[in-house]
PDB file of C-alpha atoms in Angstrom:
ATOM      1  CA  UNK Y  47     -19.307 -63.562-232.225  1.00 97.00           C
ATOM      2  CA  UNK Y  48     -16.070 -61.914-233.305  1.00 98.00           C
ATOM      3  CA  UNK Y  49     -16.170 -60.006-236.588  1.00 98.00           C
ATOM      4  CA  UNK Y  50     -12.877 -59.961-238.482  1.00 98.00           C
ATOM      5  CA  UNK Y  51     -13.241 -57.539-241.414  1.00 98.00           C
ATOM      6  CA  UNK Y  52     -11.255 -58.666-244.447  1.00 97.00           C
ATOM      7  CA  UNK Y  53      -8.933 -55.977-245.775  1.00 96.00           C
ATOM      8  CA  UNK Y  54      -9.216 -57.630-249.194  1.00 94.00           C
ATOM      9  CA  UNK Y  55     -12.255 -55.380-249.704  1.00 94.00           C
ATOM     10  CA  UNK Y  56     -10.756 -52.253-248.138  1.00 96.00           C
ATOM     11  CA  UNK Y  57      -9.028 -49.313-249.813  1.00 96.00           C
ATOM     12  CA  UNK Y  58      -5.476 -50.616-250.330  1.00 93.00           C
ATOM     13  CA  UNK Y  59      -4.253 -47.070-250.900  1.00 94.00           C
ATOM     14  CA  UNK Y  60      -5.306 -46.125-247.363  1.00 96.00           C
ATOM     15  CA  UNK Y  61      -4.602 -49.215-245.282  1.00 97.00           C
ATOM     16  CA  UNK Y  62      -3.329 -47.310-242.241  1.00 97.00           C
ATOM     17  CA  UNK Y  63      -6.466 -45.154-242.288  1.00 97.00           C
ATOM     18  CA  UNK Y  64      -8.672 -48.214-242.709  1.00 98.00           C
ATOM     19  CA  UNK Y  65      -7.086 -49.912-239.688  1.00 98.00           C
ATOM     20  CA  UNK Y  66      -7.574 -46.769-237.603  1.00 98.00           C
ATOM     21  CA  UNK Y  67     -11.207 -46.570-238.710  1.00 98.00           C
ATOM     22  CA  UNK Y  68     -11.838 -50.200-237.772  1.00 98.00           C
ATOM     23  CA  UNK Y  69     -10.331 -49.642-234.347  1.00 98.00           C
ATOM     24  CA  UNK Y  70     -12.381 -46.498-233.820  1.00 98.00           C
ATOM     25  CA  UNK Y  71     -15.519 -48.389-234.862  1.00 98.00           C
ATOM     26  CA  UNK Y  72     -14.999 -50.934-232.092  1.00 98.00           C
ATOM     27  CA  UNK Y  73     -13.598 -53.842-234.079  1.00 98.00           C
ATOM     28  CA  UNK Y  74     -11.135 -56.103-232.258  1.00 98.00           C
ATOM     29  CA  UNK Y  75      -9.836 -58.260-235.121  1.00 98.00           C
ATOM     30  CA  UNK Y  76      -8.786 -57.664-238.721  1.00 98.00           C
ATOM     31  CA  UNK Y  77      -8.315 -60.340-241.392  1.00 98.00           C
ATOM     32  CA  UNK Y  78      -5.305 -60.240-243.733  1.00 98.00           C
ATOM     33  CA  UNK Y  79      -5.682 -62.271-246.950  1.00 96.00           C
ATOM     34  CA  UNK Y  80      -2.200 -63.149-248.181  1.00 97.00           C
ATOM     35  CA  UNK Y  81      -2.316 -64.546-251.739  1.00 96.00           C
ATOM     36  CA  UNK Y  82       0.662 -65.687-253.818  1.00 95.00           C
ATOM     37  CA  UNK Y  83      -0.737 -66.066-257.347  1.00 94.00           C
ATOM     38  CA  UNK Y  84      -0.018 -69.808-257.199  1.00 95.00           C
ATOM     39  CA  UNK Y  85      -2.171 -71.454-254.541  1.00 95.00           C
ATOM     40  CA  UNK Y  86      -4.856 -68.953-255.561  1.00 94.00           C
ATOM     41  CA  UNK Y  87      -4.984 -66.882-258.773  1.00 91.00           C
ATOM     42  CA  UNK Y  88      -4.544 -63.425-257.258  1.00 92.00           C
ATOM     43  CA  UNK Y  89      -1.597 -61.703-255.586  1.00 94.00           C
ATOM     44  CA  UNK Y  90      -2.295 -59.383-252.654  1.00 95.00           C
ATOM     45  CA  UNK Y  91       0.242 -58.399-250.012  1.00 95.00           C
ATOM     46  CA  UNK Y  92       3.069 -59.847-247.960  1.00 96.00           C
ATOM     47  CA  UNK Y  93       4.848 -59.691-244.638  1.00 98.00           C
ATOM     48  CA  UNK Y  94       6.614 -56.315-245.199  1.00 97.00           C
ATOM     49  CA  UNK Y  95       3.282 -54.484-245.533  1.00 97.00           C
ATOM     50  CA  UNK Y  96       1.854 -56.174-242.454  1.00 98.00           C
ATOM     51  CA  UNK Y  97       5.010 -55.374-240.498  1.00 98.00           C
ATOM     52  CA  UNK Y  98       4.846 -51.696-241.405  1.00 97.00           C
ATOM     53  CA  UNK Y  99       1.160 -51.451-240.487  1.00 97.00           C
ATOM     54  CA  UNK Y 100       1.562 -53.440-237.258  1.00 97.00           C
ATOM     55  CA  UNK Y 101       3.111 -50.285-235.763  1.00 94.00           C
ATOM     56  CA  UNK Y 102      -0.067 -48.342-236.544  1.00 92.00           C
ATOM     57  CA  UNK Y 103      -2.651 -50.724-235.079  1.00 97.00           C
ATOM     58  CA  UNK Y 104      -3.583 -52.528-231.862  1.00 97.00           C
ATOM     59  CA  UNK Y 105      -6.069 -54.806-233.629  1.00 98.00           C
ATOM     60  CA  UNK Y 106      -5.674 -58.579-233.458  1.00 98.00           C
ATOM     61  CA  UNK Y 107      -3.942 -59.488-236.736  1.00 98.00           C
ATOM     62  CA  UNK Y 108      -5.639 -62.604-238.127  1.00 98.00           C
ATOM     63  CA  UNK Y 109      -3.342 -63.635-241.012  1.00 98.00           C
ATOM     64  CA  UNK Y 110      -4.688 -66.096-243.587  1.00 98.00           C
ATOM     65  CA  UNK Y 111      -1.906 -67.536-245.767  1.00 98.00           C
ATOM     66  CA  UNK Y 112      -3.277 -68.610-249.140  1.00 97.00           C
ATOM     67  CA  UNK Y 113       0.182 -69.564-250.377  1.00 97.00           C
ATOM     68  CA  UNK Y 114       1.975 -72.713-251.480  1.00 97.00           C
ATOM     69  CA  UNK Y 115       4.328 -74.238-248.898  1.00 97.00           C
ATOM     70  CA  UNK Y 116       3.556 -71.650-246.204  1.00 97.00           C
ATOM     71  CA  UNK Y 117       6.196 -73.118-243.893  1.00 96.00           C
ATOM     72  CA  UNK Y 118       8.746 -71.118-245.901  1.00 96.00           C
ATOM     73  CA  UNK Y 119       7.288 -67.835-244.665  1.00 97.00           C
ATOM     74  CA  UNK Y 120       6.245 -68.474-241.071  1.00 98.00           C
ATOM     75  CA  UNK Y 121       9.219 -66.625-239.616  1.00 98.00           C
ATOM     76  CA  UNK Y 122       8.509 -63.603-241.813  1.00 98.00           C
ATOM     77  CA  UNK Y 123       4.889 -63.351-240.717  1.00 98.00           C
ATOM     78  CA  UNK Y 124       5.728 -63.880-237.063  1.00 98.00           C
ATOM     79  CA  UNK Y 125       8.307 -61.109-237.333  1.00 98.00           C
ATOM     80  CA  UNK Y 126       5.677 -58.923-239.041  1.00 98.00           C
ATOM     81  CA  UNK Y 127       3.534 -59.038-235.910  1.00 98.00           C
ATOM     82  CA  UNK Y 128       0.852 -61.616-236.695  1.00 98.00           C
ATOM     83  CA  UNK Y 129      -1.266 -62.660-233.720  1.00 98.00           C
ATOM     84  CA  UNK Y 130      -2.732 -65.695-235.516  1.00 98.00           C
ATOM     85  CA  UNK Y 131      -1.329 -67.466-238.577  1.00 98.00           C
ATOM     86  CA  UNK Y 132      -3.650 -69.766-240.525  1.00 98.00           C
ATOM     87  CA  UNK Y 133      -2.302 -72.160-243.162  1.00 98.00           C
ATOM     88  CA  UNK Y 134      -4.288 -74.201-245.670  1.00 98.00           C
ATOM     89  CA  UNK Y 135      -4.383 -77.958-245.263  1.00 98.00           C
ATOM     90  CA  UNK Y 136      -4.213 -78.225-249.079  1.00 98.00           C
ATOM     91  CA  UNK Y 137      -1.118 -76.025-249.418  1.00 97.00           C
ATOM     92  CA  UNK Y 138       1.538 -78.179-247.790  1.00 97.00           C
ATOM     93  CA  UNK Y 139       2.456 -81.825-247.316  1.00 95.00           C
ATOM     94  CA  UNK Y 140       3.612 -80.992-243.789  1.00 95.00           C
ATOM     95  CA  UNK Y 141       0.715 -79.309-242.000  1.00 97.00           C
ATOM     96  CA  UNK Y 142       1.729 -80.503-238.533  1.00 97.00           C
ATOM     97  CA  UNK Y 143       5.276 -79.260-239.017  1.00 96.00           C
ATOM     98  CA  UNK Y 144       4.029 -75.831-240.053  1.00 97.00           C
ATOM     99  CA  UNK Y 145       1.678 -75.637-237.060  1.00 98.00           C
ATOM    100  CA  UNK Y 146       4.403 -76.720-234.648  1.00 97.00           C
ATOM    101  CA  UNK Y 147       6.704 -74.015-236.001  1.00 97.00           C
ATOM    102  CA  UNK Y 148       4.031 -71.325-235.615  1.00 98.00           C
ATOM    103  CA  UNK Y 149       3.478 -72.423-232.015  1.00 97.00           C
ATOM    104  CA  UNK Y 150       7.214 -72.607-231.341  1.00 97.00           C
ATOM    105  CA  UNK Y 151       7.510 -68.966-232.328  1.00 97.00           C
ATOM    106  CA  UNK Y 152       4.813 -67.955-229.866  1.00 97.00           C
ATOM    107  CA  UNK Y 153       1.910 -67.206-232.220  1.00 98.00           C
ATOM    108  CA  UNK Y 154      -1.587 -68.713-232.327  1.00 98.00           C
ATOM    109  CA  UNK Y 155      -2.162 -71.157-235.182  1.00 98.00           C
ATOM    110  CA  UNK Y 156      -5.010 -72.312-237.354  1.00 98.00           C
ATOM    111  CA  UNK Y 157      -5.815 -74.509-240.340  1.00 98.00           C
ATOM    112  CA  UNK Y 158      -8.019 -73.417-243.256  1.00 98.00           C
ATOM    113  CA  UNK Y 159     -10.062 -75.858-245.311  1.00 98.00           C
ATOM    114  CA  UNK Y 160     -11.322 -75.250-248.837  1.00 97.00           C
ATOM    115  CA  UNK Y 161     -15.034 -75.943-249.372  1.00 96.00           C
ATOM    116  CA  UNK Y 162     -14.493 -79.464-250.741  1.00 95.00           C
ATOM    117  CA  UNK Y 163     -11.929 -80.539-248.124  1.00 97.00           C
ATOM    118  CA  UNK Y 164     -13.352 -82.981-245.545  1.00 98.00           C
ATOM    119  CA  UNK Y 165     -13.047 -82.422-241.810  1.00 98.00           C
ATOM    120  CA  UNK Y 166     -11.215 -85.744-241.474  1.00 98.00           C
ATOM    121  CA  UNK Y 167      -7.930 -84.042-242.419  1.00 97.00           C
ATOM    122  CA  UNK Y 168      -8.078 -82.388-238.988  1.00 98.00           C
ATOM    123  CA  UNK Y 169      -8.201 -85.662-237.027  1.00 96.00           C
ATOM    124  CA  UNK Y 170      -4.582 -85.635-235.884  1.00 97.00           C
ATOM    125  CA  UNK Y 171      -3.988 -81.884-235.561  1.00 98.00           C
ATOM    126  CA  UNK Y 172      -7.252 -80.538-234.119  1.00 98.00           C
ATOM    127  CA  UNK Y 173      -5.955 -80.686-230.544  1.00 97.00           C
ATOM    128  CA  UNK Y 174      -3.128 -78.252-231.308  1.00 96.00           C
ATOM    129  CA  UNK Y 175      -5.240 -75.675-233.144  1.00 98.00           C
ATOM    130  CA  UNK Y 176      -6.457 -72.342-231.818  1.00 98.00           C
ATOM    131  CA  UNK Y 177      -8.820 -71.977-234.777  1.00 98.00           C
ATOM    132  CA  UNK Y 178     -10.189 -73.747-237.843  1.00 98.00           C
ATOM    133  CA  UNK Y 179     -11.098 -71.561-240.820  1.00 98.00           C
ATOM    134  CA  UNK Y 180     -13.847 -73.006-242.997  1.00 98.00           C
ATOM    135  CA  UNK Y 181     -13.886 -71.449-246.448  1.00 97.00           C
ATOM    136  CA  UNK Y 182     -17.483 -70.931-247.554  1.00 96.00           C
ATOM    137  CA  UNK Y 183     -16.366 -69.888-251.058  1.00 94.00           C
ATOM    138  CA  UNK Y 184     -13.452 -71.053-253.170  1.00 89.00           C
ATOM    139  CA  UNK Y 185     -10.490 -68.878-252.100  1.00 81.00           C
ATOM    140  CA  UNK Y 186      -8.873 -66.214-254.224  1.00 72.00           C
ATOM    141  CA  UNK Y 187     -11.600 -63.673-254.922  1.00 68.00           C
ATOM    142  CA  UNK Y 188     -13.814 -61.367-252.884  1.00 68.00           C
ATOM    143  CA  UNK Y 189     -17.534 -60.856-253.369  1.00 69.00           C
ATOM    144  CA  UNK Y 190     -18.485 -64.517-253.972  1.00 75.00           C
ATOM    145  CA  UNK Y 191     -21.754 -66.132-252.903  1.00 89.00           C
ATOM    146  CA  UNK Y 192     -21.876 -68.265-249.774  1.00 94.00           C
ATOM    147  CA  UNK Y 193     -21.919 -72.025-250.404  1.00 95.00           C
ATOM    148  CA  UNK Y 194     -24.930 -73.383-248.463  1.00 96.00           C
ATOM    149  CA  UNK Y 195     -23.416 -76.792-247.614  1.00 96.00           C
ATOM    150  CA  UNK Y 196     -20.957 -74.952-245.357  1.00 97.00           C
ATOM    151  CA  UNK Y 197     -23.704 -74.742-242.733  1.00 98.00           C
ATOM    152  CA  UNK Y 198     -23.613 -78.503-242.185  1.00 98.00           C
ATOM    153  CA  UNK Y 199     -19.820 -78.466-242.174  1.00 98.00           C
ATOM    154  CA  UNK Y 200     -19.807 -75.858-239.379  1.00 98.00           C
ATOM    155  CA  UNK Y 201     -22.215 -77.961-237.354  1.00 98.00           C
ATOM    156  CA  UNK Y 202     -20.144 -81.120-237.850  1.00 98.00           C
ATOM    157  CA  UNK Y 203     -16.931 -79.332-236.868  1.00 98.00           C
ATOM    158  CA  UNK Y 204     -18.576 -77.857-233.784  1.00 98.00           C
ATOM    159  CA  UNK Y 205     -19.599 -81.355-232.741  1.00 98.00           C
ATOM    160  CA  UNK Y 206     -16.009 -82.621-233.229  1.00 98.00           C
ATOM    161  CA  UNK Y 207     -14.616 -79.834-231.072  1.00 98.00           C
ATOM    162  CA  UNK Y 208     -17.154 -80.372-228.295  1.00 98.00           C
ATOM    163  CA  UNK Y 209     -16.630 -84.141-228.327  1.00 98.00           C
ATOM    164  CA  UNK Y 210     -12.935 -83.593-227.585  1.00 98.00           C
ATOM    165  CA  UNK Y 211     -13.574 -80.960-224.939  1.00 98.00           C
ATOM    166  CA  UNK Y 212     -11.631 -78.333-226.892  1.00 98.00           C
ATOM    167  CA  UNK Y 213     -12.058 -74.561-227.111  1.00 97.00           C
ATOM    168  CA  UNK Y 214     -10.927 -74.270-230.733  1.00 98.00           C
ATOM    169  CA  UNK Y 215     -12.541 -71.346-232.520  1.00 98.00           C
ATOM    170  CA  UNK Y 216     -14.467 -71.842-235.765  1.00 98.00           C
ATOM    171  CA  UNK Y 217     -13.994 -69.105-238.344  1.00 98.00           C
ATOM    172  CA  UNK Y 218     -16.056 -68.784-241.527  1.00 98.00           C
ATOM    173  CA  UNK Y 219     -14.821 -66.834-244.545  1.00 96.00           C
ATOM    174  CA  UNK Y 220     -16.710 -66.139-247.766  1.00 94.00           C
ATOM    175  CA  UNK Y 221     -20.085 -64.641-248.539  1.00 94.00           C
ATOM    176  CA  UNK Y 222     -20.715 -63.716-244.903  1.00 96.00           C
ATOM    177  CA  UNK Y 223     -23.269 -60.933-244.387  1.00 97.00           C
ATOM    178  CA  UNK Y 224     -25.893 -59.885-241.820  1.00 98.00           C
ATOM    179  CA  UNK Y 225     -28.507 -62.074-243.516  1.00 97.00           C
ATOM    180  CA  UNK Y 226     -26.692 -65.340-242.755  1.00 97.00           C
ATOM    181  CA  UNK Y 227     -24.895 -64.280-239.565  1.00 98.00           C
ATOM    182  CA  UNK Y 228     -27.512 -65.616-237.129  1.00 98.00           C
ATOM    183  CA  UNK Y 229     -27.556 -69.035-238.781  1.00 98.00           C
ATOM    184  CA  UNK Y 230     -23.753 -69.204-238.886  1.00 98.00           C
ATOM    185  CA  UNK Y 231     -23.520 -68.446-235.174  1.00 98.00           C
ATOM    186  CA  UNK Y 232     -26.347 -70.857-234.409  1.00 98.00           C
ATOM    187  CA  UNK Y 233     -24.475 -73.643-236.203  1.00 98.00           C
ATOM    188  CA  UNK Y 234     -21.320 -72.972-234.164  1.00 98.00           C
ATOM    189  CA  UNK Y 235     -19.274 -70.224-235.850  1.00 98.00           C
ATOM    190  CA  UNK Y 236     -17.258 -68.030-233.461  1.00 98.00           C
ATOM    191  CA  UNK Y 237     -15.387 -65.714-235.845  1.00 98.00           C
ATOM    192  CA  UNK Y 238     -16.913 -64.298-239.017  1.00 98.00           C
ATOM    193  CA  UNK Y 239     -14.828 -62.822-241.821  1.00 98.00           C
ATOM    194  CA  UNK Y 240     -16.622 -60.257-243.953  1.00 97.00           C
ATOM    195  CA  UNK Y 241     -15.155 -58.239-246.798  1.00 94.00           C
ATOM    196  CA  UNK Y 242     -17.420 -56.526-249.306  1.00 93.00           C
ATOM    197  CA  UNK Y 243     -20.484 -56.953-247.059  1.00 96.00           C
ATOM    198  CA  UNK Y 244     -18.655 -54.938-244.406  1.00 97.00           C
ATOM    199  CA  UNK Y 245     -16.463 -52.386-246.173  1.00 97.00           C
ATOM    200  CA  UNK Y 246     -19.154 -51.638-248.742  1.00 96.00           C
ATOM    201  CA  UNK Y 247     -21.518 -50.321-246.059  1.00 97.00           C
ATOM    202  CA  UNK Y 248     -19.945 -47.495-244.051  1.00 96.00           C
ATOM    203  CA  UNK Y 249     -19.903 -46.082-241.451  1.00 98.00           C
ATOM    204  CA  UNK Y 250     -18.032 -49.027-239.974  1.00 98.00           C
ATOM    205  CA  UNK Y 251     -19.355 -48.588-236.425  1.00 98.00           C
ATOM    206  CA  UNK Y 252     -22.923 -48.913-237.655  1.00 98.00           C
ATOM    207  CA  UNK Y 253     -22.090 -51.895-239.840  1.00 98.00           C
ATOM    208  CA  UNK Y 254     -20.440 -53.641-236.900  1.00 98.00           C
ATOM    209  CA  UNK Y 255     -23.611 -53.072-234.847  1.00 98.00           C
ATOM    210  CA  UNK Y 256     -25.669 -54.579-237.670  1.00 98.00           C
ATOM    211  CA  UNK Y 257     -23.598 -57.773-237.595  1.00 98.00           C
ATOM    212  CA  UNK Y 258     -23.695 -57.909-233.790  1.00 98.00           C
ATOM    213  CA  UNK Y 259     -27.472 -57.449-233.763  1.00 98.00           C
ATOM    214  CA  UNK Y 260     -27.831 -60.274-236.282  1.00 98.00           C
ATOM    215  CA  UNK Y 261     -25.594 -62.549-234.204  1.00 98.00           C
ATOM    216  CA  UNK Y 262     -27.664 -61.810-231.110  1.00 98.00           C
ATOM    217  CA  UNK Y 263     -30.643 -63.487-232.809  1.00 97.00           C
ATOM    218  CA  UNK Y 264     -28.824 -66.831-232.979  1.00 94.00           C
TER     219      UNK Y 264
END
């Protein structure tokens, strides 16, 4: 299990310090929620902030674009130092084109699905994905409750990936905490995104151990 703490719940006034603290705590990934105020209601941060902070961190930058027509910004986020760029299937009419462009620029790619979006939209792109992000809340806000039907969706996606002999990672984002971690991992989740349930319980090293201990029970 890889834990990717979501900076959406961090102290935005101290992002460089937060990244350093995550690294010191033993985290390997960090999740950037990029929101445009159109695809989702809120506005968060953009490529210039990520680019500036890339110089201060060795963490794997897991960048989740919750923006309309993300293909317009792929070059910016590659240049900013993203290690993985995830676009929403619902945000563009040209998902395959966006994924191909991310790959062409040498960055890992993923597709995110909103809770109601069926797995069938992945049929013709799954083979080119490094990761699928399953939203377990409706995107745009932190601190929401986990939607229980996501458990079956994780299991179904895991079966699809295994049937094709792929190594595509499954990421789950929304309402993730130590109480549901074991079940998420048991169903097939590889990467867990946690915001308020992580940042709200310092010290970070101890909170990471709590998640890892829960995952070990899967």
